[in-house]
Coordinates of C-alpha atoms in Angstrom, one line a residue:
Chain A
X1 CA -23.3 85.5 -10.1
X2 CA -19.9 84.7 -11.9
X3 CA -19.6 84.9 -15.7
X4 CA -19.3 81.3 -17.3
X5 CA -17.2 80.7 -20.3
X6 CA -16.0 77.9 -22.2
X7 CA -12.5 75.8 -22.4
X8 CA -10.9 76.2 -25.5
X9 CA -11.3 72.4 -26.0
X10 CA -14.5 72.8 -25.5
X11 CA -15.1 75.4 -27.9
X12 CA -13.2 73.6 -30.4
X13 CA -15.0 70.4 -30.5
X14 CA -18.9 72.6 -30.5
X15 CA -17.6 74.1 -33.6
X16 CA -16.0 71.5 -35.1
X17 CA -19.1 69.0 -34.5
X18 CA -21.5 71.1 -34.6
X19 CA -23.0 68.5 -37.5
X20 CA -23.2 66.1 -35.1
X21 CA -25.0 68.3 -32.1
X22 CA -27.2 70.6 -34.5
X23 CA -30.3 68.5 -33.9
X24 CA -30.6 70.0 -30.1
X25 CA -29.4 73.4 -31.0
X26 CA -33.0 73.2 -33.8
X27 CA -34.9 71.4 -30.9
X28 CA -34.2 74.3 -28.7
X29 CA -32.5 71.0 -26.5
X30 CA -31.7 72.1 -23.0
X31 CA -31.7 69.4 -21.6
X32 CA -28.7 68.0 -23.9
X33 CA -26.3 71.2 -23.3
X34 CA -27.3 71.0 -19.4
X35 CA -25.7 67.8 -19.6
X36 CA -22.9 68.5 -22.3
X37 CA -21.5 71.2 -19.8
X38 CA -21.8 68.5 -17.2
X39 CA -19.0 67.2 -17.9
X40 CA -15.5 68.5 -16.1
X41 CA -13.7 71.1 -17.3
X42 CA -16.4 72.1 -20.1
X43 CA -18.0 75.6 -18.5
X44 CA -15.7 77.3 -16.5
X45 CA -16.4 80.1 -13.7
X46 CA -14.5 83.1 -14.1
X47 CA -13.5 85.5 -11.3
X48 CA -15.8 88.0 -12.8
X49 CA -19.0 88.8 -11.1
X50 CA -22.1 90.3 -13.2
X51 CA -25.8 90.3 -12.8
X52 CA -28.1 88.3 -15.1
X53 CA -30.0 91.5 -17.1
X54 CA -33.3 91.1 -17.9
X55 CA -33.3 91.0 -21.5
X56 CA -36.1 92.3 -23.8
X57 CA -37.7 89.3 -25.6
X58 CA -40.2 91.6 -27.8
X59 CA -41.2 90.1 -31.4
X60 CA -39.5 92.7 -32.8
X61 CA -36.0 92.7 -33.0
X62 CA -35.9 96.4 -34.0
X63 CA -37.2 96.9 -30.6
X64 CA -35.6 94.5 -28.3
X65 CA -31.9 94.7 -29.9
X66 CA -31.7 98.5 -29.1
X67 CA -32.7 97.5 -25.2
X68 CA -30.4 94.4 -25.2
X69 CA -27.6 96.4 -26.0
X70 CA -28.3 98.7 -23.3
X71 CA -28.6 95.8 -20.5
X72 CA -26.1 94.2 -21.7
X73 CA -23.6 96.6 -21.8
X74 CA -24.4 97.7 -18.5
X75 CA -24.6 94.3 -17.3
X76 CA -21.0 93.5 -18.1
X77 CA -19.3 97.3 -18.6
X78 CA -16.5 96.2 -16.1
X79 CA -15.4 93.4 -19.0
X80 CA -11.9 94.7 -20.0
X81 CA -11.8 95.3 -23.8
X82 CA -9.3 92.4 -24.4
X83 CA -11.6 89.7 -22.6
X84 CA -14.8 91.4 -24.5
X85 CA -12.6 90.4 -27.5
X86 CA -13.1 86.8 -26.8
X87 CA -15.1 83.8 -28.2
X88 CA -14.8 81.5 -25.5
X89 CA -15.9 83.9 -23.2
X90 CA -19.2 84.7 -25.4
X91 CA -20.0 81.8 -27.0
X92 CA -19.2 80.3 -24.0
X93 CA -22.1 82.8 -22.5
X94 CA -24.9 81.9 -25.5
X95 CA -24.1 78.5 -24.8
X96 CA -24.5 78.5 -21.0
X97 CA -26.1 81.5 -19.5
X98 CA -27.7 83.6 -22.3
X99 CA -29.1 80.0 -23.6
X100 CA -32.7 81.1 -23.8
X101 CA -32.0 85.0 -25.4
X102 CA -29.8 83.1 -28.2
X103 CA -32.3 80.8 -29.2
X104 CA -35.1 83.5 -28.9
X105 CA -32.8 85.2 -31.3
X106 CA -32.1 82.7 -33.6
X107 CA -35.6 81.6 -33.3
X108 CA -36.4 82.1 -37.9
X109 CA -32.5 80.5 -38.2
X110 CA -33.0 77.4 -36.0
X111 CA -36.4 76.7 -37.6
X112 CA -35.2 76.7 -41.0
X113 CA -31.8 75.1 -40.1
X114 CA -30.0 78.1 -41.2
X115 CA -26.8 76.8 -40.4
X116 CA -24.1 79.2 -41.5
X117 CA -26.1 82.4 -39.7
X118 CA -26.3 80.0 -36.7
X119 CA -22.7 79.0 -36.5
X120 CA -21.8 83.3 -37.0
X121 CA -24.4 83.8 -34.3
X122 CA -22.8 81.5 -31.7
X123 CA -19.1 81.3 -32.2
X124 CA -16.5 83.6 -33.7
X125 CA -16.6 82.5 -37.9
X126 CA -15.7 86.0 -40.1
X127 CA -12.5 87.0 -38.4
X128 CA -12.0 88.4 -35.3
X129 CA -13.0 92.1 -35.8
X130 CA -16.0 91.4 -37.4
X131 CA -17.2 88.6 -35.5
X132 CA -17.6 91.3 -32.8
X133 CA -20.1 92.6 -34.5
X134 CA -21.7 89.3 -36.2
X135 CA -22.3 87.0 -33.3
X136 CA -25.5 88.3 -30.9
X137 CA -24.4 88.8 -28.0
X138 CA -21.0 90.2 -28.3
X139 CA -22.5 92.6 -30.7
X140 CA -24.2 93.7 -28.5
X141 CA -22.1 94.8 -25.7
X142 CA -19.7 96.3 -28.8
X143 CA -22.1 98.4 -30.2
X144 CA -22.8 99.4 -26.3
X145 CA -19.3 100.1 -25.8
X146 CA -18.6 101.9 -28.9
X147 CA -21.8 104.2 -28.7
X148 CA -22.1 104.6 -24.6
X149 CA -21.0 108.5 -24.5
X150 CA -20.1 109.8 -21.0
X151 CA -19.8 113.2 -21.3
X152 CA -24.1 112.9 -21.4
X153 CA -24.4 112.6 -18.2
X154 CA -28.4 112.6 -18.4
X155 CA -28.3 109.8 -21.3
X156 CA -25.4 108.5 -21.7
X157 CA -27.0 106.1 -24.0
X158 CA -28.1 109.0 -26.6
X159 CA -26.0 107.8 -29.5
X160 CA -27.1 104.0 -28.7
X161 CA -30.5 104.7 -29.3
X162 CA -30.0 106.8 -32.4
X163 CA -27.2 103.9 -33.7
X164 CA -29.8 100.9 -33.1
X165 CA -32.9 102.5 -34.3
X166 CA -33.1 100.7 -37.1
X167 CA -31.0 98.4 -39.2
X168 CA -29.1 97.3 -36.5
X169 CA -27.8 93.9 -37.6
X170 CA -26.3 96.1 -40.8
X171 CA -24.8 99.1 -39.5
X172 CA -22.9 97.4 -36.7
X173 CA -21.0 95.5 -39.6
X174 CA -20.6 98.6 -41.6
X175 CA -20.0 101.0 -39.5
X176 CA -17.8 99.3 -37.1
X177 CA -15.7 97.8 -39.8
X178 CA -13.4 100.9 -40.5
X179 CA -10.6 101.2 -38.4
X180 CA -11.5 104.9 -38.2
X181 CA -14.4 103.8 -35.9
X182 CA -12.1 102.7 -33.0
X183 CA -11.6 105.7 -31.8
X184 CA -14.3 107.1 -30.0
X185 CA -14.2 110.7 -31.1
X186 CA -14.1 109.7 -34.5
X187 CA -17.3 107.3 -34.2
X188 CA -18.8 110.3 -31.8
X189 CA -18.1 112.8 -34.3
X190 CA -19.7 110.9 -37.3
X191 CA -22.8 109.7 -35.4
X192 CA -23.3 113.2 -34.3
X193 CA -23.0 114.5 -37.9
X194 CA -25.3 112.1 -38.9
X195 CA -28.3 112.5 -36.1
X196 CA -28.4 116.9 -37.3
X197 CA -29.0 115.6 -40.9
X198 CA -32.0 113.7 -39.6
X199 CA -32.9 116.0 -37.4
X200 CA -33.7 118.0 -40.3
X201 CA -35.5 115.7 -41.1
X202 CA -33.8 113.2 -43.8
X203 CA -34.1 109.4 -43.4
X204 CA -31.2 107.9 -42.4
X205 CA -30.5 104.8 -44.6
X206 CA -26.9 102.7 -44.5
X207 CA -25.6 104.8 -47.0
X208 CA -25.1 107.4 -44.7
X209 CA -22.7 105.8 -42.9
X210 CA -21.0 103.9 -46.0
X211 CA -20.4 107.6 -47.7
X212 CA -18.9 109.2 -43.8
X213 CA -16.6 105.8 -43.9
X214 CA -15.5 106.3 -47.5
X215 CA -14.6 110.3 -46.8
X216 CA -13.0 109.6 -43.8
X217 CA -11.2 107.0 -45.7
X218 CA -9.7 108.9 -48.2
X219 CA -9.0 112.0 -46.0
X220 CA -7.3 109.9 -43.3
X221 CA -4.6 108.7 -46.3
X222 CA -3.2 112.4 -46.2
X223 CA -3.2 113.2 -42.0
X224 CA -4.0 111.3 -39.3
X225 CA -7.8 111.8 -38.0
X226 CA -6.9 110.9 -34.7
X227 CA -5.8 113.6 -33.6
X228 CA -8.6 115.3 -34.2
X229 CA -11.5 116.4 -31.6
X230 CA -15.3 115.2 -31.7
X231 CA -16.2 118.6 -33.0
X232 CA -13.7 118.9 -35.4
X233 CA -14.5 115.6 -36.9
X234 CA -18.4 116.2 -36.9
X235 CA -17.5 119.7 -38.7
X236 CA -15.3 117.5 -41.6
X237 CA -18.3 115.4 -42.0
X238 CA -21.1 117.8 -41.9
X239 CA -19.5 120.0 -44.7
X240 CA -18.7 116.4 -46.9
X241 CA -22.1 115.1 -46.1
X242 CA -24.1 118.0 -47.3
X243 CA -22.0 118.2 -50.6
X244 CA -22.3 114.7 -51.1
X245 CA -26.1 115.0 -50.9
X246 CA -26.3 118.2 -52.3
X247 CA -28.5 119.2 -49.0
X248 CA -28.6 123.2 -47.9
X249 CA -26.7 124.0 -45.3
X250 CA -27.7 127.3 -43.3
X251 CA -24.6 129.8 -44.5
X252 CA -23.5 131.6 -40.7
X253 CA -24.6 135.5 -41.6
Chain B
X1 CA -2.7 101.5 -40.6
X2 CA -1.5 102.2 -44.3
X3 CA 1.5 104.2 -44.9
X4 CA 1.3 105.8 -48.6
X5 CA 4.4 107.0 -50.2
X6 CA 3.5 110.0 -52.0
X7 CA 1.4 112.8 -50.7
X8 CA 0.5 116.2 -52.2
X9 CA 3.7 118.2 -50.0
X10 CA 6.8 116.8 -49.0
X11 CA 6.9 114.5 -46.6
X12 CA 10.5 113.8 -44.6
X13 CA 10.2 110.3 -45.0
X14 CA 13.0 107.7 -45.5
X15 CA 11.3 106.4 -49.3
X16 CA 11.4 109.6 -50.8
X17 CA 13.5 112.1 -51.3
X18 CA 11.2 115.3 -50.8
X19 CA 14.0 116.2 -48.6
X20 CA 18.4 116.3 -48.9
X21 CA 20.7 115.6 -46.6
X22 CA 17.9 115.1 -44.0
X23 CA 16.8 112.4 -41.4
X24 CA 13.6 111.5 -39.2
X25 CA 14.1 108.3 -37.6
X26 CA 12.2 106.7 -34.3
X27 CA 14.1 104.1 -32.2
X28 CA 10.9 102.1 -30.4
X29 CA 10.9 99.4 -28.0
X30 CA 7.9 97.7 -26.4
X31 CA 7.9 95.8 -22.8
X32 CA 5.6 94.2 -21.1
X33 CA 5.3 94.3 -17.5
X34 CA 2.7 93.9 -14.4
X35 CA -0.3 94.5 -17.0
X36 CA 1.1 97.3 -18.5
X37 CA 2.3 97.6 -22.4
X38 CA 5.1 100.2 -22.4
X39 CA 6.7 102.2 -25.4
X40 CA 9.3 104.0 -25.4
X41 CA 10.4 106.1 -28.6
X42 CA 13.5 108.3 -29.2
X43 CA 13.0 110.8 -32.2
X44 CA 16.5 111.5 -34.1
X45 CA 15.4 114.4 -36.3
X46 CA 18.1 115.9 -38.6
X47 CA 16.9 119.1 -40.1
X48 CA 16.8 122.4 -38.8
X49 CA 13.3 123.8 -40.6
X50 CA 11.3 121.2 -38.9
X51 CA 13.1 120.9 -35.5
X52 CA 11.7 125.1 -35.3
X53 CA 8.3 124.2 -36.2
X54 CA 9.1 121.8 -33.3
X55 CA 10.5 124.5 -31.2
X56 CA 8.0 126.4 -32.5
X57 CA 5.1 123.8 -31.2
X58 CA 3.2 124.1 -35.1
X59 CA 4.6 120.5 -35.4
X60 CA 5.1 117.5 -33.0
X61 CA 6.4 114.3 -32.9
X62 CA 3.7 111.6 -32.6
X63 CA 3.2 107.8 -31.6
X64 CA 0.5 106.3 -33.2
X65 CA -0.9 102.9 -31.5
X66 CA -3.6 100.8 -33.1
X67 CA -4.9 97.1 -32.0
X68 CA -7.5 96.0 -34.7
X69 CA -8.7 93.4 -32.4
X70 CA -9.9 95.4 -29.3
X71 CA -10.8 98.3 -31.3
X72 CA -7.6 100.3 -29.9
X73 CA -6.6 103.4 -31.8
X74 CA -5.1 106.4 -29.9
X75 CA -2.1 108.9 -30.8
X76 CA 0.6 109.9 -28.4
X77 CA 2.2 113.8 -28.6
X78 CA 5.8 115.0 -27.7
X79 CA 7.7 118.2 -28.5
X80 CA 11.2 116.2 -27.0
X81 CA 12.6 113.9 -28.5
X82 CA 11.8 111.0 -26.3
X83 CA 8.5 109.8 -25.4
X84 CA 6.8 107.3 -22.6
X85 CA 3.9 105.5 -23.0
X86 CA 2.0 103.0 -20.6
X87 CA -1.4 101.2 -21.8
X88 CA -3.1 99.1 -20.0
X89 CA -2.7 95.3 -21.3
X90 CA -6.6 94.7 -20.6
X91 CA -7.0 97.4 -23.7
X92 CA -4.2 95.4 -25.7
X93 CA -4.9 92.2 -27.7
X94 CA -2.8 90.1 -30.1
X95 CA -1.4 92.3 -32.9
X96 CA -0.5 96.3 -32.1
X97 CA 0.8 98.3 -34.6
X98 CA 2.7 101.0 -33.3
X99 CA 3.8 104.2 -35.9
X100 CA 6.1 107.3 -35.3
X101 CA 5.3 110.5 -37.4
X102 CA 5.6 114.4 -37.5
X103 CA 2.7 115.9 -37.5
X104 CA 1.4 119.8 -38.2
X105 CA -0.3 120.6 -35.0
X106 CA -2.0 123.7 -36.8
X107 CA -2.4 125.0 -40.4
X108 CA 1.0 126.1 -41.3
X109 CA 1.4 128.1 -44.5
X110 CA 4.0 129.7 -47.2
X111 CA 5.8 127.0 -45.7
X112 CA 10.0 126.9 -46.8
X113 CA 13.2 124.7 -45.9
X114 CA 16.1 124.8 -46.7
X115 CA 16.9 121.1 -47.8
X116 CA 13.5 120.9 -50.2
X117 CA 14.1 119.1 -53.3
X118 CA 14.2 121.4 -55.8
X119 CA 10.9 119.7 -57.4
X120 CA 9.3 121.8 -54.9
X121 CA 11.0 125.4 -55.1
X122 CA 8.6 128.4 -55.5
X123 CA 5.4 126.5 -55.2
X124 CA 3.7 127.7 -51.9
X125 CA 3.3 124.6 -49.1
X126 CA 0.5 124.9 -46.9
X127 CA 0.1 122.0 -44.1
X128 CA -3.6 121.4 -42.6
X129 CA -3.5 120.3 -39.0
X130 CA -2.6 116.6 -38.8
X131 CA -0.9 116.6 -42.4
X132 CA 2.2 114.2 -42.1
X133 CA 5.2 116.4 -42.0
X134 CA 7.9 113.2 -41.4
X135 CA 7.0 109.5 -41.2
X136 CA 9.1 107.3 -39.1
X137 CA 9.8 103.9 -38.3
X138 CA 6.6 101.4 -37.8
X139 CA 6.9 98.1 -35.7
X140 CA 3.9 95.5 -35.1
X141 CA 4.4 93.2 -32.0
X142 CA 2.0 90.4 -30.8
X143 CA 0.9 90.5 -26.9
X144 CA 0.2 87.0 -26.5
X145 CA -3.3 86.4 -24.7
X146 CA -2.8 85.9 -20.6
X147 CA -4.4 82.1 -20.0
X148 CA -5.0 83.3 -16.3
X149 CA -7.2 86.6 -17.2
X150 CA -10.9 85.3 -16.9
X151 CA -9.8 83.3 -13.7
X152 CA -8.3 84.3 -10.7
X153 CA -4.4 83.6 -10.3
X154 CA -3.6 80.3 -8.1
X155 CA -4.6 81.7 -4.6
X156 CA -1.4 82.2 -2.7
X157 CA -3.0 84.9 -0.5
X158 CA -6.1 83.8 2.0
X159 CA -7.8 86.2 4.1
X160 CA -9.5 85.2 7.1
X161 CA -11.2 86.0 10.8
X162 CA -9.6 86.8 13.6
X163 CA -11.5 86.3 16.8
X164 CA -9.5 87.9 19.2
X165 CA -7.4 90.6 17.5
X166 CA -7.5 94.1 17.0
X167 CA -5.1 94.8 14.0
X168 CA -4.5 92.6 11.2
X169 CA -1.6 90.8 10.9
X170 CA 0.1 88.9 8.2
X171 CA 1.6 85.3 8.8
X172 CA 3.6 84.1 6.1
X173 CA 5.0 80.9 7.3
X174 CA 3.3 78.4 5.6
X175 CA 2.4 77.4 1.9
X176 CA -0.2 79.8 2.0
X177 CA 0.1 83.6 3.1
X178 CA -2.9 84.6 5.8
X179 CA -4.3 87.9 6.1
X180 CA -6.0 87.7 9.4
X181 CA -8.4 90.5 10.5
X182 CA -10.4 91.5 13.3
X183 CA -13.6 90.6 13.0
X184 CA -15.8 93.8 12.0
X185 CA -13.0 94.3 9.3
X186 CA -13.0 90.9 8.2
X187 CA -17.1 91.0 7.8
X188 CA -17.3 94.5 6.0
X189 CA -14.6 92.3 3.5
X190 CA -16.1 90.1 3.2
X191 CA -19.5 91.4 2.3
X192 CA -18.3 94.3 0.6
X193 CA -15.3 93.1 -1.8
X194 CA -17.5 93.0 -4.7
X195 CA -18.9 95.8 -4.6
X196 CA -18.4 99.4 -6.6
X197 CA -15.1 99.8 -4.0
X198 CA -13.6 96.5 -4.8
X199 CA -10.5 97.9 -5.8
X200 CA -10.4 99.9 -2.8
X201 CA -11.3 97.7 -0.3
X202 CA -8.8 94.7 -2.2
X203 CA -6.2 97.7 -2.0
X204 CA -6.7 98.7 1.8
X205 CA -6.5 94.9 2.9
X206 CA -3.6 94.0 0.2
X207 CA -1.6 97.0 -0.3
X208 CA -0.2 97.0 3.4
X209 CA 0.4 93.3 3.5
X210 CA 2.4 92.9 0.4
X211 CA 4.5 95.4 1.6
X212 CA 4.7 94.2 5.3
X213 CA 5.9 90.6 2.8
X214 CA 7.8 92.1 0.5
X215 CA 9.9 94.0 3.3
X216 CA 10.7 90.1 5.0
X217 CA 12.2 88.9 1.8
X218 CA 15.2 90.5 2.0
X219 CA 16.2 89.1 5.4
X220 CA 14.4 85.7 4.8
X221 CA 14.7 84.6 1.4
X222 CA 16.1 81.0 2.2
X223 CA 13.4 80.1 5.0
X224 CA 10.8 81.5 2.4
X225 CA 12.1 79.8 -0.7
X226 CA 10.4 76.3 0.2
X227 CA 7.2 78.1 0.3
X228 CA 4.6 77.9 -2.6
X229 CA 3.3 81.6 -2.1
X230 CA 7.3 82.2 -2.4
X231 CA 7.8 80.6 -5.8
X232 CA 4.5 81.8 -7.1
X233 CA 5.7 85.5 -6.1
X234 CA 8.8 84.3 -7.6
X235 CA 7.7 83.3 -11.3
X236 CA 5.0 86.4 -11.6
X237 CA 8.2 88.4 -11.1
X238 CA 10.2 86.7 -13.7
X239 CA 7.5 86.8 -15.9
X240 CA 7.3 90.4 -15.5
X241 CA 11.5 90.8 -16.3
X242 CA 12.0 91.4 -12.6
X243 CA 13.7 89.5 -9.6
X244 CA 11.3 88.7 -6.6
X245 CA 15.1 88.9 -4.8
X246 CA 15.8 92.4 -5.8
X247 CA 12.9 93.5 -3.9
X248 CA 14.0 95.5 -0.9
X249 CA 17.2 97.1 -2.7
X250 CA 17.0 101.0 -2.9
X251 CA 16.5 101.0 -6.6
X252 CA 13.3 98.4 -6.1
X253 CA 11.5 99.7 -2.9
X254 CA 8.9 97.1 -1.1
X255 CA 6.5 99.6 -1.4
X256 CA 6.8 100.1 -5.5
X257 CA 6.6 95.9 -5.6
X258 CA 3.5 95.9 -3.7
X259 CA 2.1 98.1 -6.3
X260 CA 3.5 96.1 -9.4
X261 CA 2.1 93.5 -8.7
X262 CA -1.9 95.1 -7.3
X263 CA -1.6 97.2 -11.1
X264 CA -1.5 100.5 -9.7
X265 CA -3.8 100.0 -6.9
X266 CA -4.3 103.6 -6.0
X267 CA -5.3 104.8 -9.3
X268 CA -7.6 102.2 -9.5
X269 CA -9.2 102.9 -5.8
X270 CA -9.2 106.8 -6.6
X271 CA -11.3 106.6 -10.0
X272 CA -13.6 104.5 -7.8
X273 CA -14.4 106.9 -5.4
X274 CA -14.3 109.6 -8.3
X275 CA -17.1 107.5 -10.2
X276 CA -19.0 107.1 -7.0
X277 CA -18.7 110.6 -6.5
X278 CA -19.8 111.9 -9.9
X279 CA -22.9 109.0 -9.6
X280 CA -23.8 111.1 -6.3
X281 CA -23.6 114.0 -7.3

């Protein structure tokens, strides 16, 4: 099937009167957007074709994020990065054809009338980089895209499941909100730093990644990080890391 | 991406004076043009200590690109002093900041030049790899978003069946340019053009007949001009900062039009096959 988005009018007036249309969005309404989008000119058909995943409805979202993002990504991996950057194209796709998954999502938010979560979960509403990584379904194909590693040919999705383990909604905000994290050996090198320390056995909470961020932060003010390889990058934050935390390190003999 | 203006060596950079009677300057233009960002820097470096490290390859010129918006952030390397860069507008979005350095390729220590300011004679310099060794010029442009990217461009090109023929041909007198192929050909199109060869299969069917068109325009351009397919052809051309009349010159071959205007349809038909390959294997 083709990948439905929405017209920039139309986008415009959901957000702008959302007040006056939040009454279906609570009473899970389909019957109100099936006819909202109706109307000419409202959903549009792009050229791209996709298939419909099957996405992974579990009670718990610590379960069926870390799946959605790996259907969902693969799903729609041919999306260039500039369209995946836009919110007509995927609130235009919570709107139309990832209708039920959104309000399985939202299911707590729409109860309670949780507007402001639900507005960040369906359009674009903290600024375009962030948003990315706020509204739930573009986060998801994000996280895909920034943690999908290639050169694992057996898994490529090895980081994903690490990344999405827990925490999800969090780390994708923190983590991907340092420009450092946009290049892929530099988000490669820091998750794989990460993934030895609990390999040896140390929960992983979010201040793991707030404290690889920071360093790479203040060392990328004196050379530029990007010229750096994975390894090299995963050595810098090995070495900072186990300072930081004061953990033993194996000296090489 | 932030520049600072004081680092813990000397930095050859226009707001300081680390350096006398040195220069590192970057000239950069951007153009944008059948999908494709392109940046071209020229280096003017005055100062014979870091022209060897140069020379030398312990230090290189370097073109940093960053998009915050599609996540874009990749670095660029020359030892000349001009550089070439194509992206892909697809990985391009709204504002790109584009940055021109020296870099230290490697450690480099007991590092000396001549022109230091004396603030820093007799202490010994050491540069870690990718420690800023001249900062130049910066410029942020804005690629404004293509309308027609999620949909496809007004069809001016319609492929259809032949019944009786054996080799496709291309009839281009009418509003609408037809692709007719035999039938087999038109079927496996048909039913194959989305698949995992799409680009392949769009480039054997497309490739030839835009240059079969393409090579008519020279002769024909004032039957053709009434055409819609014509003055379609026409404004993607201007849009890109070319002429669709030029095309058939020596310095603007058919054969490199048809490929403007397909994006590099071999590349994308070859890492295809190469991903279909690797899947196989």
């Amino acid at each position: 099937m083709k990948l439905k988005f929405i017209s920039d009018e139309t986008l415009m007036d959901l957000r702008t009167n959302y007040d006056a249309y939040k009454e279906n969005y609570y009473k899970k309404n389909h019957h109100w957007f099936d006819e909202y989008f109706k109307v000419e000119g409202r959903g549009i058909e792009s050229s791209i074709s996709f298939e419909m995943p099957i996405m992974n409805l579990d009670e718990d979202y610590s379960v069926s994020d870390k799946e959605n993002v790996k259907v969902v990504y693969e799903a729609l991996k041919h999306l260039t990065v500039s369209q995946a950057t836009q919110e007509r194209l995927w609130s235009g796709l919570a709107h139309l054809q990832f209708r039920d998954f959104a309000f399985y999502r939202l299911k707590n938010e729409l109860q309670s009338g949780n507007d402001i979560r639900i507005n960040t979960a369906m359009f674009f509403k903290n600024g375009n980089k962030r948003s990315l990584f706020v509204h739930i379904l573009a986060r998801l194909w994000w996280v895909g895209y920034m943690t999908y590693d290639e050169s694992n040919r057996e898994n490529p999705y090895w980081l994903t499941d690490f990344f999405c383990e827990k925490d999800f909604s969090a780390r994708s905000v923190v983590f991907f909100s340092s420009n450092f994290t946009s290049n892929p050996n530099i988000t490669k090198g820091i998750l794989k730093s990460i993934i030895k320390l609990q390999n040896k056995g140390i929960s992983i909470k979010r201040d793991h990644f707030v404290q690889a961020n920071k360093y790479l932060n203040v060392v990328g003010g004196a050379m530029i990080l990007d010229m750096l390889t994975t390894d090299e990058v995963e050595n810098m934050i090995d070495k900072y890391l186990a300072k930081y935390y004061g953990i033993e390190v194996e000296q090489p003999v | 991406m932030k520049i600072s203006s004081a680092y813990p060596y000397p930095v050859l950079y226009m707001n300081n004076d680390d350096y006398i009677d040195s220069i590192f300057s970057t000239g950069i233009e951007v153009a944008e043009s059948f999908g494709e960002v392109k940046i071209n820097a020229h280096f003017q470096l005055d100062n014979n200590g870091v022209k060897e490290l140069i020379q030398q390859q312990k230090a290189v010129f370097l073109i940093h690109v960053e998009c915050g918006q599609t996540s874009f952030r990749q670095v660029y390397e020359s030892f000349h002093d001009s550089l070439e860069i194509s992206i892909p507008s697809s990985n391009l979005r709204g504002k790109i900041q584009i940055h021109s350095f020296i870099i230290a390729k490697d450690r480099i220590t007991d590092y000396t030049n001549n022109s230091l300011s004396d603030w820093y004679k007799g202490f010994p310099i050491t540069f870690e790899k990718g420690n800023f060794i001249g900062i130049g010029e910066a410029i942020e442009t804005t690629l404004f978003e293509d309308n027609a990217e999620l949909l496809n461009l007004p069809s001016i090109i319609t492929v259809s069946k032949s019944q009786k023929k054996e080799f496709m041909e291309v009839d281009l007198n009418s509003n609408n340019i037809t692709i007719a192929l035999p039938e087999y050909e038109y079927n496996q199109y048909a039913g194959n053009a989305n698949s995992r060869l799409k680009n392949t299969i769009l480039s054997a069917v497309f490739m030839p007949a835009l240059v079969y068109i393409f090579s008519k325009i020279k002769d024909s351009q004032g039957d053709f001009e009434e055409y819609t397919w014509y003055q379609v052809l026409d404004k993607i051309f201007d849009e890109n900062n070319h002429k669709l009349e030029d095309v058939g010159s020596d310095t603007f071959s058919a054969l490199k039009a048809a490929q403007m205007v397909l994006r590099k349809p071999l590349k994308t038909s070859f890492e295809e096959i190469e991903k279909l390959n690797h899947a196989e294997e």
